[in-house]
Amino acid sequence: MNAKFELDTKKVWVPGSHGMVASALVRCLQQENVTLLETSREEVDLTDSQQVKNFYATQRPDVVLLAAAKVGGIYANDHYPADFIGQNTIIQYNVIHYAAKYGIKKLLFLGSSCIYPKECPQPMKEEYLLTGPLETTNQWYAIAKITGIKMCQAYRKQLGCDFISALPTNLYGPNDNFHPENSHVPAALLSRFHTAKIDGSSAVHVWGSGKPLREFMHVDDLADACIYLIKNYSASESVNIGTGEEISIANFAELIKQTTRFSGNIIFDTNRPDGTLRKRLDVEKLLTLGWRYKIELVDGIAQYYDWYLNEVYCEQN
């Protein structure tokens, strides 16, 4: 399980490098002695097998960190199921299959905590995967991600490829998606509370009852954990990446309210779905490997809001 991999001087490819997770991986890798290969969708369309094959053939990376995916919140997952299962499956097949064909030395595939069963025991251990039905609103995305994990395991078993997978918790940070309906909880709430403050609104509506518990991690911590796993982990089993701590949506909304200095009320819209009630990851395996998160939630959300003001709100205004 613990197998040292020398990342120094390697050529490392981060597909889709403009996304939140991929761009965090790029920032982290810039601190390493590697040759960094960044590609946007315009440069390499990961759904196009010929483009992916050509990239491997010409650039010959040693290491691949696959975080690129079609992602979205509850609304997007529920309303565009064909896009989520189709595009993600194609992306994963192309990148993982041709990584094996071209002898990539190490590949890390990022799944998601949402692939665990809907009624999963808490905290969620890696071995609980595929032990029960999925949450129906995001089952299409989950099935695609499970396929990616199984691909890594299959290529490792059949061909001896050093392909590993990790399951990150809910993320926030620079380059997040702030679409009003397709964003995840942190981005949706941050932009909603900030807009309400600017508009002088008396209240902010939050989807659901506020009772579900969620675990949130700064994306820079995730990137640091991924690089650590590349260097220190080699096995077929996935590894959870998270803080191991949870907060209710109601308390998280209150934290966003305080951070944005919104003075109005919070109204919970119980006509909107709650999703899974608890999703805390068991991070004992990661702790045993020697890694722990560094950015506390209060500090991370403050940094997140500063980035939003400087990079998103300023551009919009």
Short mmCIF file of C-alpha atoms in Angstrom, two decimals:
data_model
loop_
_atom_site.label_atom_id
_atom_site.label_comp_id
_atom_site.label_asym_id
_atom_site.label_seq_id
_atom_site.Cartn_x
_atom_site.Cartn_y
_atom_site.Cartn_z
CA MET A 1 0.00 0.00 0.00
CA ASN A 2 2.78 2.44 0.95
CA ALA A 3 4.96 2.62 -2.16
CA LYS A 4 7.25 5.60 -2.72
CA PHE A 5 6.97 7.14 -6.19
CA GLU A 6 9.55 9.70 -7.24
CA LEU A 7 7.67 12.65 -8.77
CA ASP A 8 10.80 14.76 -9.22
CA THR A 9 11.60 15.68 -12.89
CA LYS A 10 8.50 13.85 -14.20
CA LYS A 11 6.17 15.18 -16.91
CA VAL A 12 2.76 15.59 -15.28
CA TRP A 13 -0.46 16.09 -17.24
CA VAL A 14 -3.47 17.78 -15.63
CA PRO A 15 -6.37 17.61 -18.13
CA GLY A 16 -9.00 20.35 -17.98
CA SER A 17 -6.65 22.60 -16.05
CA HIS A 18 -9.09 25.54 -15.85
CA GLY A 19 -11.54 23.74 -13.54
CA MET A 20 -11.60 24.24 -9.79
CA VAL A 21 -9.86 20.99 -8.85
CA ALA A 22 -7.51 20.85 -11.82
CA SER A 23 -6.37 24.45 -11.34
CA ALA A 24 -5.68 23.69 -7.67
CA LEU A 25 -3.60 20.70 -8.73
CA VAL A 26 -1.68 22.99 -11.08
CA ARG A 27 -0.98 25.46 -8.25
CA CYS A 28 0.26 22.63 -6.06
CA LEU A 29 2.41 21.08 -8.78
CA GLN A 30 4.07 24.43 -9.44
CA GLN A 31 5.82 23.90 -6.10
CA GLU A 32 7.28 20.61 -7.36
CA ASN A 33 10.22 19.98 -9.68
CA VAL A 34 8.12 18.68 -12.56
CA THR A 35 7.35 19.55 -16.16
CA LEU A 36 3.71 20.58 -16.00
CA LEU A 37 1.42 19.85 -18.94
CA GLU A 38 -1.78 21.90 -18.72
CA THR A 39 -4.57 21.56 -21.26
CA SER A 40 -7.96 23.23 -21.55
CA ARG A 41 -10.94 21.66 -23.31
CA GLU A 42 -10.17 23.80 -26.35
CA GLU A 43 -6.67 22.31 -26.53
CA VAL A 44 -7.62 18.67 -25.84
CA ASP A 45 -11.28 17.64 -25.92
CA LEU A 46 -11.31 14.67 -23.55
CA THR A 47 -14.49 13.30 -25.15
CA ASP A 48 -12.59 12.96 -28.44
CA SER A 49 -10.56 9.75 -28.35
CA GLN A 50 -8.33 10.77 -31.24
CA GLN A 51 -7.35 14.04 -29.56
CA VAL A 52 -6.54 12.23 -26.30
CA LYS A 53 -4.55 9.57 -28.16
CA ASN A 54 -2.62 12.22 -30.09
CA PHE A 55 -1.78 14.08 -26.87
CA TYR A 56 -0.32 10.96 -25.27
CA ALA A 57 1.60 10.09 -28.45
CA THR A 58 3.19 13.53 -28.85
CA GLN A 59 3.63 14.76 -25.26
CA ARG A 60 4.43 11.45 -23.51
CA PRO A 61 3.52 12.39 -19.93
CA ASP A 62 4.79 10.24 -17.06
CA VAL A 63 1.99 11.04 -14.62
CA VAL A 64 -1.70 11.92 -15.09
CA LEU A 65 -4.02 13.51 -12.53
CA LEU A 66 -7.56 13.11 -13.84
CA ALA A 67 -9.90 15.55 -12.16
CA ALA A 68 -11.65 16.79 -15.31
CA ALA A 69 -15.36 15.96 -15.36
CA LYS A 70 -18.81 17.32 -16.06
CA VAL A 71 -19.99 18.39 -12.60
CA GLY A 72 -22.96 20.20 -11.08
CA GLY A 73 -25.32 20.40 -8.13
CA ILE A 74 -28.57 18.58 -7.36
CA TYR A 75 -30.57 20.44 -10.03
CA ALA A 76 -28.07 19.81 -12.83
CA ASN A 77 -27.58 16.13 -11.96
CA ASP A 78 -31.31 15.51 -11.82
CA HIS A 79 -32.16 17.38 -15.02
CA TYR A 80 -29.29 16.35 -17.35
CA PRO A 81 -28.72 12.65 -16.55
CA ALA A 82 -27.60 11.68 -20.07
CA ASP A 83 -24.93 14.38 -20.07
CA PHE A 84 -23.57 13.37 -16.68
CA ILE A 85 -23.35 9.64 -17.29
CA GLY A 86 -22.37 9.89 -20.96
CA GLN A 87 -19.73 12.62 -20.98
CA ASN A 88 -18.02 11.47 -17.80
CA THR A 89 -17.84 7.84 -18.91
CA ILE A 90 -16.34 8.85 -22.27
CA ILE A 91 -13.77 11.18 -20.64
CA GLN A 92 -12.68 8.50 -18.18
CA TYR A 93 -12.41 5.78 -20.81
CA ASN A 94 -10.31 7.92 -23.14
CA VAL A 95 -7.88 9.21 -20.53
CA ILE A 96 -7.47 5.96 -18.58
CA HIS A 97 -7.41 3.61 -21.57
CA TYR A 98 -4.78 5.54 -23.49
CA ALA A 99 -2.75 6.11 -20.32
CA ALA A 100 -2.39 2.33 -20.20
CA LYS A 101 -1.67 2.08 -23.93
CA TYR A 102 1.15 4.64 -23.69
CA GLY A 103 2.72 3.25 -20.53
CA ILE A 104 1.93 6.06 -18.11
CA LYS A 105 3.91 5.46 -14.92
CA LYS A 106 1.25 6.75 -12.48
CA LEU A 107 -2.36 7.90 -12.77
CA LEU A 108 -4.67 9.32 -10.11
CA PHE A 109 -8.38 9.31 -10.80
CA LEU A 110 -10.66 11.48 -8.66
CA GLY A 111 -14.10 10.11 -7.88
CA SER A 112 -16.54 11.74 -5.47
CA SER A 113 -18.06 11.16 -2.04
CA CYS A 114 -21.50 11.16 -3.70
CA ILE A 115 -20.87 7.68 -5.10
CA TYR A 116 -21.44 6.05 -1.70
CA PRO A 117 -24.87 4.48 -1.02
CA LYS A 118 -27.66 6.86 -0.03
CA GLU A 119 -28.16 5.12 3.33
CA CYS A 120 -24.47 4.56 3.93
CA PRO A 121 -23.30 4.01 7.54
CA GLN A 122 -21.47 7.03 8.94
CA PRO A 123 -18.65 7.85 8.65
CA MET A 124 -18.30 6.35 5.18
CA LYS A 125 -15.46 3.87 4.87
CA GLU A 126 -13.92 3.02 1.51
CA GLU A 127 -15.22 -0.55 1.71
CA TYR A 128 -18.84 0.68 1.85
CA LEU A 129 -18.77 1.49 -1.87
CA LEU A 130 -21.39 -0.50 -3.84
CA THR A 131 -23.10 -1.86 -0.72
CA GLY A 132 -26.47 -0.18 -1.32
CA PRO A 133 -28.66 1.98 -3.63
CA LEU A 134 -27.40 5.41 -4.69
CA GLU A 135 -28.99 8.80 -4.07
CA THR A 136 -31.43 9.06 -6.99
CA THR A 137 -30.79 12.73 -7.83
CA ASN A 138 -27.13 12.16 -8.71
CA GLN A 139 -27.04 8.47 -9.57
CA TRP A 140 -25.99 9.11 -13.17
CA TYR A 141 -22.86 11.02 -12.17
CA ALA A 142 -22.17 8.49 -9.41
CA ILE A 143 -22.35 5.52 -11.76
CA ALA A 144 -19.93 7.19 -14.15
CA LYS A 145 -17.48 7.88 -11.33
CA ILE A 146 -17.75 4.31 -10.05
CA THR A 147 -16.93 3.16 -13.58
CA GLY A 148 -13.75 5.26 -13.50
CA ILE A 149 -12.66 3.65 -10.24
CA LYS A 150 -13.37 0.18 -11.59
CA MET A 151 -11.39 0.99 -14.74
CA CYS A 152 -8.36 1.88 -12.64
CA GLN A 153 -8.73 -1.38 -10.71
CA ALA A 154 -9.18 -3.40 -13.91
CA TYR A 155 -6.11 -1.97 -15.65
CA ARG A 156 -4.08 -2.48 -12.47
CA LYS A 157 -5.22 -6.12 -12.19
CA GLN A 158 -4.86 -7.06 -15.85
CA LEU A 159 -1.92 -4.93 -17.00
CA GLY A 160 -0.14 -4.00 -13.77
CA CYS A 161 -0.76 -0.25 -14.27
CA ASP A 162 -0.03 1.91 -11.22
CA PHE A 163 -3.44 3.60 -11.39
CA ILE A 164 -5.01 4.78 -8.12
CA SER A 165 -8.25 6.53 -7.19
CA ALA A 166 -9.38 8.89 -4.48
CA LEU A 167 -12.79 10.07 -3.26
CA PRO A 168 -12.87 13.76 -2.26
CA THR A 169 -15.51 15.28 -0.05
CA ASN A 170 -17.49 18.44 -0.92
CA LEU A 171 -15.11 21.15 -2.14
CA TYR A 172 -14.91 24.92 -2.39
CA GLY A 173 -12.25 27.39 -3.47
CA PRO A 174 -10.87 29.41 -6.40
CA ASN A 175 -12.37 28.77 -9.84
CA ASP A 176 -15.55 27.28 -8.41
CA ASN A 177 -18.70 27.26 -10.56
CA PHE A 178 -21.14 30.00 -9.55
CA HIS A 179 -23.99 29.19 -11.92
CA PRO A 180 -27.27 29.99 -10.06
CA GLU A 181 -28.73 26.49 -10.59
CA ASN A 182 -25.80 24.23 -11.55
CA SER A 183 -23.43 25.13 -8.71
CA HIS A 184 -22.68 23.19 -5.53
CA VAL A 185 -23.65 24.35 -2.04
CA PRO A 186 -20.66 26.60 -1.15
CA ALA A 187 -20.70 28.54 -4.43
CA ALA A 188 -24.50 28.76 -4.57
CA LEU A 189 -24.74 30.15 -1.03
CA LEU A 190 -21.76 32.49 -1.29
CA SER A 191 -23.04 34.19 -4.43
CA ARG A 192 -26.63 34.24 -3.11
CA PHE A 193 -25.72 35.89 0.19
CA HIS A 194 -23.38 38.39 -1.44
CA THR A 195 -26.00 39.38 -4.02
CA ALA A 196 -28.61 39.76 -1.29
CA LYS A 197 -26.28 42.04 0.65
CA ILE A 198 -25.56 44.22 -2.38
CA ASP A 199 -29.26 44.39 -3.32
CA GLY A 200 -30.35 45.15 0.23
CA SER A 201 -32.61 42.08 0.37
CA SER A 202 -34.31 41.20 3.63
CA ALA A 203 -33.81 37.43 3.33
CA VAL A 204 -31.93 34.68 1.53
CA HIS A 205 -33.65 31.43 0.56
CA VAL A 206 -31.64 28.26 1.14
CA TRP A 207 -32.63 25.00 -0.54
CA GLY A 208 -33.97 22.28 1.75
CA SER A 209 -34.57 22.10 5.48
CA GLY A 210 -31.04 23.00 6.60
CA LYS A 211 -30.82 19.72 8.54
CA PRO A 212 -28.48 17.69 6.30
CA LEU A 213 -24.89 17.46 7.49
CA ARG A 214 -22.04 18.06 5.07
CA GLU A 215 -18.26 17.95 5.10
CA PHE A 216 -16.46 20.76 3.26
CA MET A 217 -12.79 20.96 2.25
CA HIS A 218 -10.77 23.73 0.62
CA VAL A 219 -9.68 22.63 -2.84
CA ASP A 220 -6.03 23.49 -2.08
CA ASP A 221 -6.05 20.88 0.67
CA LEU A 222 -7.43 18.35 -1.80
CA ALA A 223 -4.65 19.14 -4.27
CA ASP A 224 -2.02 18.71 -1.56
CA ALA A 225 -3.52 15.34 -0.61
CA CYS A 226 -3.53 14.19 -4.25
CA ILE A 227 0.17 14.95 -4.69
CA TYR A 228 0.86 13.16 -1.41
CA LEU A 229 -1.00 10.06 -2.65
CA ILE A 230 0.84 10.08 -5.97
CA LYS A 231 4.11 9.92 -4.03
CA ASN A 232 3.05 7.58 -1.22
CA TYR A 233 0.22 5.25 -2.26
CA SER A 234 -0.13 2.33 -4.65
CA ALA A 235 -3.10 -0.03 -4.31
CA SER A 236 -6.40 -0.83 -6.01
CA GLU A 237 -8.60 0.41 -3.14
CA SER A 238 -9.76 4.02 -3.26
CA VAL A 239 -8.73 6.52 -0.58
CA ASN A 240 -11.14 9.03 0.98
CA ILE A 241 -9.92 12.63 1.02
CA GLY A 242 -11.68 14.89 3.51
CA THR A 243 -11.55 16.59 6.86
CA GLY A 244 -13.61 13.99 8.71
CA GLU A 245 -15.67 16.85 10.19
CA GLU A 246 -19.22 17.89 9.34
CA ILE A 247 -21.52 20.88 9.67
CA SER A 248 -25.26 21.26 9.13
CA ILE A 249 -26.40 23.19 6.07
CA ALA A 250 -28.13 25.59 8.47
CA ASN A 251 -24.88 26.33 10.32
CA PHE A 252 -22.95 26.50 7.09
CA ALA A 253 -25.43 29.04 5.74
CA GLU A 254 -24.95 31.04 8.95
CA LEU A 255 -21.17 30.97 8.41
CA ILE A 256 -21.63 32.28 4.86
CA LYS A 257 -23.98 34.95 6.17
CA GLN A 258 -21.40 36.11 8.71
CA THR A 259 -18.55 35.99 6.18
CA THR A 260 -20.42 38.08 3.61
CA ARG A 261 -21.80 40.39 6.35
CA PHE A 262 -25.38 39.92 5.20
CA SER A 263 -27.75 41.36 7.81
CA GLY A 264 -31.06 39.80 6.73
CA ASN A 265 -32.80 36.52 7.53
CA ILE A 266 -32.29 32.96 6.29
CA ILE A 267 -35.39 31.16 4.98
CA PHE A 268 -35.20 27.43 4.29
CA ASP A 269 -37.15 26.32 1.20
CA THR A 270 -38.47 22.89 2.16
CA ASN A 271 -39.98 22.46 -1.32
CA ARG A 272 -36.43 21.88 -2.57
CA PRO A 273 -34.74 18.48 -2.04
CA ASP A 274 -32.32 17.92 0.83
CA GLY A 275 -30.34 15.16 -0.85
CA THR A 276 -28.50 12.67 1.35
CA LEU A 277 -28.83 13.57 5.03
CA ARG A 278 -25.23 12.73 6.00
CA LYS A 279 -22.06 12.29 3.93
CA ARG A 280 -19.09 12.32 6.30
CA LEU A 281 -16.02 10.48 5.05
CA ASP A 282 -13.97 8.16 7.20
CA VAL A 283 -10.42 9.48 6.64
CA GLU A 284 -8.58 6.99 8.85
CA LYS A 285 -6.75 5.46 5.87
CA LEU A 286 -5.46 8.87 4.77
CA LEU A 287 -4.41 9.74 8.33
CA THR A 288 -2.58 6.42 8.58
CA LEU A 289 -0.74 7.26 5.36
CA GLY A 290 0.45 10.44 7.06
CA TRP A 291 -1.68 13.25 5.61
CA ARG A 292 -4.16 15.63 7.34
CA TYR A 293 -5.97 18.73 6.13
CA LYS A 294 -4.56 22.17 7.01
CA ILE A 295 -7.18 24.83 6.16
CA GLU A 296 -9.91 25.25 8.79
CA LEU A 297 -13.42 25.93 7.45
CA VAL A 298 -13.77 29.46 8.87
CA ASP A 299 -10.42 30.51 7.40
CA GLY A 300 -11.08 28.77 4.12
CA ILE A 301 -14.46 30.40 3.61
CA ALA A 302 -12.94 33.83 4.34
CA GLN A 303 -10.26 33.19 1.68
CA TYR A 304 -12.94 31.91 -0.69
CA TYR A 305 -14.99 35.08 -0.30
CA ASP A 306 -11.93 37.28 -0.87
CA TRP A 307 -11.20 35.39 -4.08
CA TYR A 308 -14.84 35.71 -5.17
CA LEU A 309 -14.84 39.47 -4.62
CA ASN A 310 -11.58 39.96 -6.53
CA GLU A 311 -12.08 37.51 -9.38
CA VAL A 312 -15.82 37.00 -9.91
CA TYR A 313 -17.72 39.98 -8.58
CA CYS A 314 -15.23 42.52 -9.94
CA GLU A 315 -15.42 41.00 -13.42
CA GLN A 316 -19.21 41.04 -13.35
CA ASN A 317 -19.24 44.69 -12.37
#
